[in-house]
PDB file of C-alpha atoms in Angstrom:
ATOM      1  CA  UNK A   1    -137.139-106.898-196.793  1.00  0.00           C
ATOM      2  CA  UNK A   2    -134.786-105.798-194.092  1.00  0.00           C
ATOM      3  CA  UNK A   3    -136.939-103.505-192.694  1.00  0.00           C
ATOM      4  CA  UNK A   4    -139.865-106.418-192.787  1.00  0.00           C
ATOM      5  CA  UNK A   5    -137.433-108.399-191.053  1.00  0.00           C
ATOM      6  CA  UNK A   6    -136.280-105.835-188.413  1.00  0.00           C
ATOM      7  CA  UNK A   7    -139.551-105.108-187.441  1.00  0.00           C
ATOM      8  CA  UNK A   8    -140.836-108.977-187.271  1.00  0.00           C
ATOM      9  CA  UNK A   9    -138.142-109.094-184.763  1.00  0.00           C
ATOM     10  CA  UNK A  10    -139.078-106.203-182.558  1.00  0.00           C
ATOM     11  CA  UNK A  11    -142.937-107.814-182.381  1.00  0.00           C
ATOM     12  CA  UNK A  12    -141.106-111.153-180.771  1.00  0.00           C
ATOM     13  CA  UNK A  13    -139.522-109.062-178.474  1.00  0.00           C
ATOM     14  CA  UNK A  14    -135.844-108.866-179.896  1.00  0.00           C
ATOM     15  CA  UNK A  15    -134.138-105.353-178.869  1.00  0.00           C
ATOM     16  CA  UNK A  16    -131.951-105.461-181.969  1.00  0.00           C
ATOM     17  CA  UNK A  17    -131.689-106.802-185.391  1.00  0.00           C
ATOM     18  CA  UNK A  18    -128.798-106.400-187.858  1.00  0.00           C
ATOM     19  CA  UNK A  19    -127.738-108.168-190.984  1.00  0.00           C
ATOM     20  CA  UNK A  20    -124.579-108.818-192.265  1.00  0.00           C
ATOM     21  CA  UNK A  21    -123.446-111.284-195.180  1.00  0.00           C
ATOM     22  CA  UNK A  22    -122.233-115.354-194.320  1.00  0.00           C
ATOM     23  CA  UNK A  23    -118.519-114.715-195.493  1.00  0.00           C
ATOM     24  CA  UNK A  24    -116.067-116.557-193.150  1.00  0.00           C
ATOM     25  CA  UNK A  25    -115.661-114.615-189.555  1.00  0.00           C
ATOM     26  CA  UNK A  26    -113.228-111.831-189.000  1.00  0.00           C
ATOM     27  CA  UNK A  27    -111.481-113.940-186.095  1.00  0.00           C
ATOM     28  CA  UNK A  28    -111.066-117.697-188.270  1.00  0.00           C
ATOM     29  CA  UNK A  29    -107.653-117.078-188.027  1.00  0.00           C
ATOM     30  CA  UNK A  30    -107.444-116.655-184.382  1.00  0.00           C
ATOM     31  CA  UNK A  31    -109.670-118.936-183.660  1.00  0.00           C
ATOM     32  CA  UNK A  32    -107.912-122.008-185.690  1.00  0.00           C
ATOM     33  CA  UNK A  33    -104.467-120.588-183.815  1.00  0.00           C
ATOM     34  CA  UNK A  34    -106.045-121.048-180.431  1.00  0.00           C
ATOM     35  CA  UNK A  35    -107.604-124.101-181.765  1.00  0.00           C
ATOM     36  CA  UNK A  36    -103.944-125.585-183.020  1.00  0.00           C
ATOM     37  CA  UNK A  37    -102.167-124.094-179.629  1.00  0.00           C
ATOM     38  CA  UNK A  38    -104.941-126.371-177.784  1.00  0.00           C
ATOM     39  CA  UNK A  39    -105.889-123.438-175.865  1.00  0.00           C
ATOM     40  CA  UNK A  40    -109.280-124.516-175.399  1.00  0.00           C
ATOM     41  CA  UNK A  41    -108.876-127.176-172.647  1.00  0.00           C
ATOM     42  CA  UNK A  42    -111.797-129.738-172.238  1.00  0.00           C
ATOM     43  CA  UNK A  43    -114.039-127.649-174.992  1.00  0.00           C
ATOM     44  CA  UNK A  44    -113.823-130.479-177.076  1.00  0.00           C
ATOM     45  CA  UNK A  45    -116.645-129.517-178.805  1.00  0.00           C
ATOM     46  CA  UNK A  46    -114.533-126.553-180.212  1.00  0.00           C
ATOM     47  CA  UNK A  47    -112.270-128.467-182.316  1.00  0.00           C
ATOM     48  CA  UNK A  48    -115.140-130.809-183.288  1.00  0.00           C
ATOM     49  CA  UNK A  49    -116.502-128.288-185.296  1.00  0.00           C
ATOM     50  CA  UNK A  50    -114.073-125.697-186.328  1.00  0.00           C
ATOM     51  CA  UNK A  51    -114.582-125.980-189.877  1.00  0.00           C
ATOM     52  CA  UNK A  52    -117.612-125.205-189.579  1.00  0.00           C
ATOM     53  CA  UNK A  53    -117.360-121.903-187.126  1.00  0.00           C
ATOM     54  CA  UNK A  54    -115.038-120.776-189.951  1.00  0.00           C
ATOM     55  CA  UNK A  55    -116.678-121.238-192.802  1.00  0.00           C
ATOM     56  CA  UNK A  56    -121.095-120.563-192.839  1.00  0.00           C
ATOM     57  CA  UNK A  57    -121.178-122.869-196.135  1.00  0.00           C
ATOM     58  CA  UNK A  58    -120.285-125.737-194.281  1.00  0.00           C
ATOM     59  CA  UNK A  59    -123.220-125.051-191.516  1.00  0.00           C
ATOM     60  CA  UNK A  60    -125.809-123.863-194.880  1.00  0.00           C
ATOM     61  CA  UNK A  61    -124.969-124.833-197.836  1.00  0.00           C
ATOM     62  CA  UNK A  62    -125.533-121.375-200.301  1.00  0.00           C
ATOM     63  CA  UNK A  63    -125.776-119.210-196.979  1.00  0.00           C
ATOM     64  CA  UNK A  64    -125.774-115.604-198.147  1.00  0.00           C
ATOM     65  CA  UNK A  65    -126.848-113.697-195.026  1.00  0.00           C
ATOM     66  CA  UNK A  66    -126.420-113.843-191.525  1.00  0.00           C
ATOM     67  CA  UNK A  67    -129.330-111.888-189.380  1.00  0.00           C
ATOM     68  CA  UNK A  68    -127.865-110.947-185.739  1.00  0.00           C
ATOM     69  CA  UNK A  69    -130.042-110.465-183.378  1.00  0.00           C
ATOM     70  CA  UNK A  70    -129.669-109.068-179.586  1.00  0.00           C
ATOM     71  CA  UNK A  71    -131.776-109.673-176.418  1.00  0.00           C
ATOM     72  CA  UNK A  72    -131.350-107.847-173.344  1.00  0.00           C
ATOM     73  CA  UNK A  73    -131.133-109.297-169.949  1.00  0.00           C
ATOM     74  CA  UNK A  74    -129.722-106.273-168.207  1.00  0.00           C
ATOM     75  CA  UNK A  75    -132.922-106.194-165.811  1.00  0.00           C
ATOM     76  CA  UNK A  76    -133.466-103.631-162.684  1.00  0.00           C
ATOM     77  CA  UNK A  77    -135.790-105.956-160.695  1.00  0.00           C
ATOM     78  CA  UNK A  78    -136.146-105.712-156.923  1.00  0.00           C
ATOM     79  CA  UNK A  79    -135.304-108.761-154.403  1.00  0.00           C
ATOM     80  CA  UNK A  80    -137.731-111.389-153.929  1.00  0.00           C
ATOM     81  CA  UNK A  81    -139.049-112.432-150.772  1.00  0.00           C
ATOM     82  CA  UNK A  82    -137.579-115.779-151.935  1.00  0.00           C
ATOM     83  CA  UNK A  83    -134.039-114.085-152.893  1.00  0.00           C
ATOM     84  CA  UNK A  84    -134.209-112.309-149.095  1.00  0.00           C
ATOM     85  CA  UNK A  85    -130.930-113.918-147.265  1.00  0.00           C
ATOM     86  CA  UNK A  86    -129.530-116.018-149.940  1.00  0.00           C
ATOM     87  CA  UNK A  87    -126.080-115.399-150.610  1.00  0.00           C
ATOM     88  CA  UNK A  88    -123.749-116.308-153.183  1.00  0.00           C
ATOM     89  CA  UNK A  89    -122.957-114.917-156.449  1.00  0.00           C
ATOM     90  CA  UNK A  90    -124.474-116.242-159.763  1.00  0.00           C
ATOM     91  CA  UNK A  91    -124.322-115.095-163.311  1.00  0.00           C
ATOM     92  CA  UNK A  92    -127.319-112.281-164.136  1.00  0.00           C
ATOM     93  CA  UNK A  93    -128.324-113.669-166.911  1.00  0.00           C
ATOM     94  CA  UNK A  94    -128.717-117.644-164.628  1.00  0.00           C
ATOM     95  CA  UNK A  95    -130.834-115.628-162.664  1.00  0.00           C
ATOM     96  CA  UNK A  96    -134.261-116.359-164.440  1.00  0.00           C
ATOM     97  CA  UNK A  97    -135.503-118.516-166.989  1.00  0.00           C
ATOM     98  CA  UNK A  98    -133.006-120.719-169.193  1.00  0.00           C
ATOM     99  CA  UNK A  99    -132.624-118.367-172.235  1.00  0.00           C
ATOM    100  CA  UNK A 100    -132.205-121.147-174.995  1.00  0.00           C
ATOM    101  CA  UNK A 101    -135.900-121.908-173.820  1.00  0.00           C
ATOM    102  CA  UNK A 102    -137.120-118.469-173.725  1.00  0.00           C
ATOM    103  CA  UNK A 103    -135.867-117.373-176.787  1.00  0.00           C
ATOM    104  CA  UNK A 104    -136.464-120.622-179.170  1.00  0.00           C
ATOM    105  CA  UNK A 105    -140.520-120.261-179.760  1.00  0.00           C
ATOM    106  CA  UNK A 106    -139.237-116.006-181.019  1.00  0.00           C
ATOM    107  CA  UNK A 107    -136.869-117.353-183.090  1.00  0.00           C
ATOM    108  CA  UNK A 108    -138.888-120.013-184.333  1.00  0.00           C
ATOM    109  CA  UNK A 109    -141.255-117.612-185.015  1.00  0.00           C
ATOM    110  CA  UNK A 110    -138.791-115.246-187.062  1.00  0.00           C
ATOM    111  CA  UNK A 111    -137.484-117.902-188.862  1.00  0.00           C
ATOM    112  CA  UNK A 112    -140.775-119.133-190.307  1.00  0.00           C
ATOM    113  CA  UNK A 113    -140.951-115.435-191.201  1.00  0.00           C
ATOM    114  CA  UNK A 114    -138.006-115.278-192.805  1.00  0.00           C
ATOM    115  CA  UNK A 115    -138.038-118.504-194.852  1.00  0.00           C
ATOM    116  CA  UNK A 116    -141.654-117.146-196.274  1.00  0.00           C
ATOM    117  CA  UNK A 117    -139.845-114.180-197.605  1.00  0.00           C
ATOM    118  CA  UNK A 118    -138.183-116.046-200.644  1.00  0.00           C
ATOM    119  CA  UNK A 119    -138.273-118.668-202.617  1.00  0.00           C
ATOM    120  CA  UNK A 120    -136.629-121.579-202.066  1.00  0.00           C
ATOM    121  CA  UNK A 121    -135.033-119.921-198.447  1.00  0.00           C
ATOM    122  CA  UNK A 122    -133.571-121.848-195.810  1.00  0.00           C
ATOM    123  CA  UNK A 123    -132.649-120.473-192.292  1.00  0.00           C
ATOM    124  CA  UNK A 124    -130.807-122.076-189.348  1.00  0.00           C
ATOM    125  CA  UNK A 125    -131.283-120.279-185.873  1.00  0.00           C
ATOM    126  CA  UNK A 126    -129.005-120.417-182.728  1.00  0.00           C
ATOM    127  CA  UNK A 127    -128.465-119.181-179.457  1.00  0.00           C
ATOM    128  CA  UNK A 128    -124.922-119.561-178.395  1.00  0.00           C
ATOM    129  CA  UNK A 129    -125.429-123.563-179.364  1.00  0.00           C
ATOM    130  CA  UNK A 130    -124.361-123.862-183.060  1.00  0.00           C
ATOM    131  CA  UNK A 131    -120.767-123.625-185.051  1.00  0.00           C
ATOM    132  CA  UNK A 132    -121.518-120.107-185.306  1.00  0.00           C
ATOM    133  CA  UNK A 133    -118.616-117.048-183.910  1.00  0.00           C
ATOM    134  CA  UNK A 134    -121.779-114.909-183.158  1.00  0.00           C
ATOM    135  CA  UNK A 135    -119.816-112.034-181.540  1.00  0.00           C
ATOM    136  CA  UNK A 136    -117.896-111.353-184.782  1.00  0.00           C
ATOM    137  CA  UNK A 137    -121.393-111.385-187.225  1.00  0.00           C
ATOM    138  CA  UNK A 138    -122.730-109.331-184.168  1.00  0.00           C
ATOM    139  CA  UNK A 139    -119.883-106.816-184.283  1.00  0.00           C
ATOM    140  CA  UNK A 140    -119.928-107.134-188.036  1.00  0.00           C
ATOM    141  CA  UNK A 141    -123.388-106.470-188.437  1.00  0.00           C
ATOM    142  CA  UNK A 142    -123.023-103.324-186.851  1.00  0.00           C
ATOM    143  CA  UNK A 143    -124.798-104.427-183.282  1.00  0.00           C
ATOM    144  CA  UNK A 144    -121.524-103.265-181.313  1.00  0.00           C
ATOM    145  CA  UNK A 145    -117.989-104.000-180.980  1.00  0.00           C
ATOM    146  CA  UNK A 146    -115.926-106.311-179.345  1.00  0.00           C
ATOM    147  CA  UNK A 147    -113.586-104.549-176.650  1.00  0.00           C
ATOM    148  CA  UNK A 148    -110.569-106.096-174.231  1.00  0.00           C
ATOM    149  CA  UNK A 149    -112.855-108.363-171.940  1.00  0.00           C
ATOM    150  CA  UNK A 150    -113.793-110.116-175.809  1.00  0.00           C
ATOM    151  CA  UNK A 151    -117.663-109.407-174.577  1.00  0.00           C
ATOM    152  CA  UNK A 152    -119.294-107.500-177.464  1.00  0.00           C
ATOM    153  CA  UNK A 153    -120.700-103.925-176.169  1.00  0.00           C
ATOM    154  CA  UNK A 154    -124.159-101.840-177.541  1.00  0.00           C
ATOM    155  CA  UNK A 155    -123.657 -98.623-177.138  1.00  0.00           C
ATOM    156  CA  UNK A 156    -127.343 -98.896-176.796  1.00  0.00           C
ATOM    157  CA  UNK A 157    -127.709-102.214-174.935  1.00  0.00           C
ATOM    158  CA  UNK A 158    -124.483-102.366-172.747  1.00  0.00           C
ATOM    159  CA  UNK A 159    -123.256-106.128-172.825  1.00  0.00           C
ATOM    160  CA  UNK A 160    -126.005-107.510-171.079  1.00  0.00           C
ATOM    161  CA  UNK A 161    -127.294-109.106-174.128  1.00  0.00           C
ATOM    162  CA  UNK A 162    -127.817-112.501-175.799  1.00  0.00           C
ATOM    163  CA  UNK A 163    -126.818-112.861-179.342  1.00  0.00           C
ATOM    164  CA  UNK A 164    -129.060-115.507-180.881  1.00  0.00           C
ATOM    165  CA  UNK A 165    -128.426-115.279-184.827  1.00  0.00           C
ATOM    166  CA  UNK A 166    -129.731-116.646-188.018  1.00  0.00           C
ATOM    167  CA  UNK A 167    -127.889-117.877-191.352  1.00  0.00           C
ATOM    168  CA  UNK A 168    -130.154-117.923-194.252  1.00  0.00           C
ATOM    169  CA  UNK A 169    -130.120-118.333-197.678  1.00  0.00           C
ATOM    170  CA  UNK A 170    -131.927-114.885-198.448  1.00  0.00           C
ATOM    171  CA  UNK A 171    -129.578-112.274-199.544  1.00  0.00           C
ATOM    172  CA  UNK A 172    -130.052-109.406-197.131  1.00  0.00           C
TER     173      UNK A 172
END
């Protein structure tokens, strides 16, 4: 099923797809410690929902798997004639399209996938915008490892990547 999965994900364009299981993140510790030391300024949003970044059951109910995915946007286009004489700096990946809209019809897509695989599945998808601590299911998963700068690195991708991910109920 993995593989089915894996490969699914590669035809919707996804450079990487891992699986790893919907226990509680490494970092739930940490993160309700920054949380309690109000560390995370006007991130309201944050404490709002920290139960639920800790604990997967509380964003699924019976979650058993959560399927990390990475996206590159490490790109080696050349200057418009529109970007000629701008100036400024601005994020790479700001650069182009808004990636929650670029990436929501693929994951759609896998998710339909992934929900026909089993009986009974369920699947909620995000990029970036649900209670999910996608770096540590990334680095979990296998995808890469968090380092000092807390971005998560592919030794194949560098860390010019999106991590969209998927809880499900599937065991994977």
């Amino acid at each position: 099923m993995k593989e089915a999965i894996r490969q699914r994900a590669r035809e919707l364009g996804f450079d990487d797809c891992r699986f790893t299981t919907a226990a509680a993140p490494d970092h739930s510790p940490a993160l309700q410690k920054w949380l309690a030391e109000k560390r995370h300024g006007e991130m309201a949003w944050l404490e709002r929902n920290a139960e639920k970044r800790i604990d997967p059951q509380k964003v699924l109910a019976e979650a058993r798997s959560v399927i990390t995915l990475a996206t590159s946007y490490e790109t080696k286009t050349r200057v418009t004639e529109d970007e000629k004489g701008k100036t400024g700096v601005i994020a790479r990946y700001a650069r182009y399209a808004d990636y929650h809209d670029v990436l929501r019809e693929p994951l759609k897509s896998l998710t339909d996938f992934v929900n026909q695989s089993g009986a009974d599945t369920r699947s909620l998808w995000y990029v970036d915008t649900g209670p999910l601590l996608e770096r540590d299911f990334a680095q979990r998963a296998g995808l890469g490892f968090v380092v000092k700068h807390t971005n998560l690195i592919s030794a194949r991708l560098s860390n010019w990547i999106f991590l969209p991910d998927m809880l499900t109920t599937l065991e994977l």
